[in-house]
PDB file of C-alpha atoms in Angstrom:
ATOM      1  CA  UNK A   1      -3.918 -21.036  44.032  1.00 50.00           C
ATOM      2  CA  UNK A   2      -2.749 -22.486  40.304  1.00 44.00           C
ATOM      3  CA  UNK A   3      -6.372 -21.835  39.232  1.00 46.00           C
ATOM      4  CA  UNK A   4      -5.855 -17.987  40.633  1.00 39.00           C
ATOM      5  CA  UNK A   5      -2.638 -17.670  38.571  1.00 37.00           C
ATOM      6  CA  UNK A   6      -3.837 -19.556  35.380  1.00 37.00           C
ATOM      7  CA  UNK A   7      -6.630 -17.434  35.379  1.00 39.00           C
ATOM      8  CA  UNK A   8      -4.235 -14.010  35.427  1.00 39.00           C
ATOM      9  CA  UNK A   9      -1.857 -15.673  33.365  1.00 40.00           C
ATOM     10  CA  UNK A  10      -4.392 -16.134  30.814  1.00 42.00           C
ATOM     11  CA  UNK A  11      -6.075 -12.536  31.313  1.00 42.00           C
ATOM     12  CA  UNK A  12      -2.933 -10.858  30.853  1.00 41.00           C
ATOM     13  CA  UNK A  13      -2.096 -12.555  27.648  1.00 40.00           C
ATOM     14  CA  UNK A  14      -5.409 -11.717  26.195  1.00 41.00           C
ATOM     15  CA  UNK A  15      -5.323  -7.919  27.409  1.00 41.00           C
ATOM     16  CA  UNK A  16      -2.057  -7.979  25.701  1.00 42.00           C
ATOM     17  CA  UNK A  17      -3.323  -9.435  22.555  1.00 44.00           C
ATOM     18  CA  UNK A  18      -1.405 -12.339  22.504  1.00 47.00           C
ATOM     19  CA  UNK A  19      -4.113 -15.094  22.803  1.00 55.00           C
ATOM     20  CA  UNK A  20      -7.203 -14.095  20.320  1.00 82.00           C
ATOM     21  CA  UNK A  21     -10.520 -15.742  20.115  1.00 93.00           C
ATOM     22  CA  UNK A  22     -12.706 -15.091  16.846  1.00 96.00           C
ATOM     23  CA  UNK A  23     -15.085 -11.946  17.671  1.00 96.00           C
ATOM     24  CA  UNK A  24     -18.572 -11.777  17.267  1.00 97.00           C
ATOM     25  CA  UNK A  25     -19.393  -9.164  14.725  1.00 97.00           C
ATOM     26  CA  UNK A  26     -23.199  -6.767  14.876  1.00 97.00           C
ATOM     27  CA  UNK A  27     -23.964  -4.066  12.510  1.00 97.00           C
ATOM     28  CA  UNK A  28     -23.094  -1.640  15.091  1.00 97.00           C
ATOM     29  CA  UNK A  29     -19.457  -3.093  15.558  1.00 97.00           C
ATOM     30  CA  UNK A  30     -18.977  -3.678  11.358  1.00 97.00           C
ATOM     31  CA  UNK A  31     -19.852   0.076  10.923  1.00 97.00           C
ATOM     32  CA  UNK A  32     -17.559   1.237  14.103  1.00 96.00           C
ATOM     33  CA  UNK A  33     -14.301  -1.379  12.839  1.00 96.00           C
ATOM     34  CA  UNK A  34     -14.987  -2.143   9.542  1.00 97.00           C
ATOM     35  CA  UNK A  35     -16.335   0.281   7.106  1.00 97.00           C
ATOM     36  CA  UNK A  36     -19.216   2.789   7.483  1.00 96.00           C
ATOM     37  CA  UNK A  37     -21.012   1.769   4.858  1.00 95.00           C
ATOM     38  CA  UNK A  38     -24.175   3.832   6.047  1.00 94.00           C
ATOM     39  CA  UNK A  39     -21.781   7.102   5.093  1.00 95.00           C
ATOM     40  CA  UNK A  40     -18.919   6.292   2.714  1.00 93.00           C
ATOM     41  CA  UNK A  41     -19.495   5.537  -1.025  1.00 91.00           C
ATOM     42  CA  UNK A  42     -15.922   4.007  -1.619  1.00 93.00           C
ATOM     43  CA  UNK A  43     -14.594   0.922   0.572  1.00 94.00           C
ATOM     44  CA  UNK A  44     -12.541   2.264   3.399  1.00 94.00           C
ATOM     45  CA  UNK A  45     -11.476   0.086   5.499  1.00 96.00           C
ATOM     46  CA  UNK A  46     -11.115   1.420   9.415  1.00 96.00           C
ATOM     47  CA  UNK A  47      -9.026  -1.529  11.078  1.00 96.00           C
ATOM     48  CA  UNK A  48      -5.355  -1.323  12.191  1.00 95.00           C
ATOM     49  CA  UNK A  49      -4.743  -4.840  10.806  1.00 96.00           C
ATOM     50  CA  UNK A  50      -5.988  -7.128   8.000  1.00 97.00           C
ATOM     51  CA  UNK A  51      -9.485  -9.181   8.868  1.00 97.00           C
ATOM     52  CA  UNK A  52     -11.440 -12.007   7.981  1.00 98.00           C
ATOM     53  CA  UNK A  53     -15.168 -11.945   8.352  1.00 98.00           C
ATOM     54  CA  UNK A  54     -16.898 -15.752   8.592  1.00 98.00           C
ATOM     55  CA  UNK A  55     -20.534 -15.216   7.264  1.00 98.00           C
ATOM     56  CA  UNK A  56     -22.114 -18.318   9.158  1.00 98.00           C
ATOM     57  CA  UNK A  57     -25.375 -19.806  10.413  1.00 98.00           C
ATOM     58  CA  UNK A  58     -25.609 -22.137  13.172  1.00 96.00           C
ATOM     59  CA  UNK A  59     -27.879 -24.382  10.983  1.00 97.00           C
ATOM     60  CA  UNK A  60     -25.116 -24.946   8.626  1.00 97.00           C
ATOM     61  CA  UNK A  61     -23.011 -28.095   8.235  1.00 97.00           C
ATOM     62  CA  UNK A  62     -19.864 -26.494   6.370  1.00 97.00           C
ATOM     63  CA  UNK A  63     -20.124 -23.758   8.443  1.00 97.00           C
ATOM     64  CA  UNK A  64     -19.681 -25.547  11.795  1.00 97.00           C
ATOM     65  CA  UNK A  65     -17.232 -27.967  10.055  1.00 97.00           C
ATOM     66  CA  UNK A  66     -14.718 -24.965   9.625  1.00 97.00           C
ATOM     67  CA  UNK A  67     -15.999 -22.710  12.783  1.00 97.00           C
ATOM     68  CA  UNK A  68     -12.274 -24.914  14.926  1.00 97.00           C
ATOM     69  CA  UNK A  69     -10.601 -23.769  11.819  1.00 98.00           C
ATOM     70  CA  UNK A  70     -10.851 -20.327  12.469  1.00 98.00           C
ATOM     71  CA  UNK A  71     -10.614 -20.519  16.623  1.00 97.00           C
ATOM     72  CA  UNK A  72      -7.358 -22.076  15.618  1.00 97.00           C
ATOM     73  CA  UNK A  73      -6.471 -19.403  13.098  1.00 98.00           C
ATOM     74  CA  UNK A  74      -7.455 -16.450  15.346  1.00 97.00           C
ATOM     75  CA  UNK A  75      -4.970 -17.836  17.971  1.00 97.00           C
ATOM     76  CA  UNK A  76      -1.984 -19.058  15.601  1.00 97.00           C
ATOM     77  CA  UNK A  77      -1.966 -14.953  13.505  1.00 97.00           C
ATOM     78  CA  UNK A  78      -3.090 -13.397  17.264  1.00 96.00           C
ATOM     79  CA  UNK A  79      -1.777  -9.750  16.381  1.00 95.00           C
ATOM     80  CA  UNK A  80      -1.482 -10.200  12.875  1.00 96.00           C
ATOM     81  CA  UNK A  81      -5.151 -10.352  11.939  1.00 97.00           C
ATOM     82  CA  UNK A  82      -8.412 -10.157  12.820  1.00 97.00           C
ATOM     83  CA  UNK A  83     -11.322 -12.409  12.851  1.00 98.00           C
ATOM     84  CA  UNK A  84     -14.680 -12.195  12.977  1.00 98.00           C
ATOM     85  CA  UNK A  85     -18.002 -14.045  12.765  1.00 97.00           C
ATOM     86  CA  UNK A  86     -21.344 -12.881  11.791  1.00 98.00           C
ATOM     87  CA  UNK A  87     -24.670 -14.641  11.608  1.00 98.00           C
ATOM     88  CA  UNK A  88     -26.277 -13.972   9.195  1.00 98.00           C
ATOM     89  CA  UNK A  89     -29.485 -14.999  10.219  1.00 97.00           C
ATOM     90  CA  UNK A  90     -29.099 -12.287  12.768  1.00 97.00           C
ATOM     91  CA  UNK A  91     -27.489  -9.781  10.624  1.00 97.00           C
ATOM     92  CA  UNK A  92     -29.334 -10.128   7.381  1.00 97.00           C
ATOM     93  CA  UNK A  93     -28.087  -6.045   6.554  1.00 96.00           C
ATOM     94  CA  UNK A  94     -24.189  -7.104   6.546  1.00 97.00           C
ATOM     95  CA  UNK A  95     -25.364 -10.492   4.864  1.00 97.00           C
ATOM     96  CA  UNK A  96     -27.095  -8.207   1.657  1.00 96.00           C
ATOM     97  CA  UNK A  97     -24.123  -6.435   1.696  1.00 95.00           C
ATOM     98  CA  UNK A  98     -22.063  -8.696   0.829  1.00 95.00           C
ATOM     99  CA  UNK A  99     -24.688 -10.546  -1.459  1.00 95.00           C
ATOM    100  CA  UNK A 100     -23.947 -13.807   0.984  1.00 95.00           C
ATOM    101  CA  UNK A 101     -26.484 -16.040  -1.052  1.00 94.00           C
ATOM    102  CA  UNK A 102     -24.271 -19.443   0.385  1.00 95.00           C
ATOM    103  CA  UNK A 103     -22.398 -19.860   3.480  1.00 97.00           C
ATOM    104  CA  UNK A 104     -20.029 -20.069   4.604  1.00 98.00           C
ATOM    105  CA  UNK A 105     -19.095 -16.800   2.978  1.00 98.00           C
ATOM    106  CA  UNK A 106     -15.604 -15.574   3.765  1.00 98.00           C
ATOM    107  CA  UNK A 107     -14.464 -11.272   3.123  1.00 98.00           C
ATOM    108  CA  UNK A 108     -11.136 -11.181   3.254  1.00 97.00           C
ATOM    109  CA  UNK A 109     -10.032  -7.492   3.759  1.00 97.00           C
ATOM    110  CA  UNK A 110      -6.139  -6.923   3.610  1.00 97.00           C
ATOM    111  CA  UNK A 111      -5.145  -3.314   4.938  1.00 95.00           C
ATOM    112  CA  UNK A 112      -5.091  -1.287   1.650  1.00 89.00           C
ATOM    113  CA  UNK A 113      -7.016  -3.099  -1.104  1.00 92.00           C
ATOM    114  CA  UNK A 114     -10.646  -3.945  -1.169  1.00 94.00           C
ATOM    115  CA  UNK A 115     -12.122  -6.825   0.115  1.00 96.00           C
ATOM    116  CA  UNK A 116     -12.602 -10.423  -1.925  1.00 96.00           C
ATOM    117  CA  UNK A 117     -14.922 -12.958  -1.017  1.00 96.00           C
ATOM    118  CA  UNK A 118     -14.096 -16.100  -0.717  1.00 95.00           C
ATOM    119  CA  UNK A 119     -16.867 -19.080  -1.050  1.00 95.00           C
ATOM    120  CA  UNK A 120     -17.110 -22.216   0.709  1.00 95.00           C
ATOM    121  CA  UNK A 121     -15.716 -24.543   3.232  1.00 96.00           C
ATOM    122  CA  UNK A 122     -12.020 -25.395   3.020  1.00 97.00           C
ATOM    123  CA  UNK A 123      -9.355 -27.596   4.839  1.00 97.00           C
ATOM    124  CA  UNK A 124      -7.075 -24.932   7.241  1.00 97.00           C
ATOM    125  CA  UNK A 125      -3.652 -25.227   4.960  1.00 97.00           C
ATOM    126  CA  UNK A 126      -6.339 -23.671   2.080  1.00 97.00           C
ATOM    127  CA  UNK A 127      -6.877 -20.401   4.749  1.00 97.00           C
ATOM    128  CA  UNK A 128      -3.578 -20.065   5.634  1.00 97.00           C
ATOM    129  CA  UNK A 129      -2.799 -19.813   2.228  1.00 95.00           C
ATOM    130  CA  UNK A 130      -5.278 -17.250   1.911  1.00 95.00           C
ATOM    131  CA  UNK A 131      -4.010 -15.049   5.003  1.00 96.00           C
ATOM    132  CA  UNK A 132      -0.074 -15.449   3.897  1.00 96.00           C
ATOM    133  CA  UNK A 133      -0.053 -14.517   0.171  1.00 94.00           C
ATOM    134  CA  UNK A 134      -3.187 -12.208   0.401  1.00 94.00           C
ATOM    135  CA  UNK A 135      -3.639 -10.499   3.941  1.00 95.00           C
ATOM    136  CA  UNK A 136      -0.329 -10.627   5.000  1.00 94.00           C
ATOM    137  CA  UNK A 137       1.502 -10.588   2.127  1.00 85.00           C
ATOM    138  CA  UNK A 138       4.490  -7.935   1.988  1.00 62.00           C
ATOM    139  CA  UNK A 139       4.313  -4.699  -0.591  1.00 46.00           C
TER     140      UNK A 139
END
């Protein structure tokens, strides 16, 4: 019976939005959430709140080294951004586009600015510095 209401509890706070795992990010869902890149000339971004996008590869050291980072950061600014992941041995397209020649590769896209790119593995008070004073940060 406690499993039966853990797992409702749990389902409940994630339909709500409050507990938020890192999302897996295609071409298909980039161009539907993201920007349609395919049919816009000028960055538009389409999401209701500021994003991160992890360009990753499962062969790569830094990249698994700061893959907890991120769960962690998902779940601590659940609401406040979003955060995805996308391989980009899977998704060489949205790799070109953002000329991701090393990983990891983070785009940081705040609501109404264009994106900047931010290079390289870092320690998680470096990305929450990142999210406060750029993503988050108030007009």
């Amino acid at each position: 019976m406690k499993k039966v209401l853990l797992t409702l509890a749990l389902a409940a706070t994630t339909l709500l939005g409050y507990a938020q795992e890192v999302v897996v990010m295609d071409k298909a869902m980039f161009i539907d959430k993201v920007f349609d890149y395919q049919n816009e000339k000028e960055w538009k971004y389409k999401g209701d709140k500021p994003a991160i996008i992890d360009l990753y590869a499962d062969w790569c050291g830094p990249c698994r080294k700061v893959a907890p980072i991120m769960k962690e950061l998902a779940k601590e600014y659940a609401g406040k951004i979003t955060i995805y992941k996308v391989n980009v041995d899977k998704e060489k397209e949205l790799a070109a586009l953002f000329n991701a020649t090393s990983i990891p590769l983070f785009v940081l896209i705040p609501m109404n600015e264009k994106p900047q790119l931010f290079s390289g593995a870092a320690d998680k008070a470096t990305y929450k510095k990142a999210i406060d004073d750029f993503l988050l940060k108030k007009e």
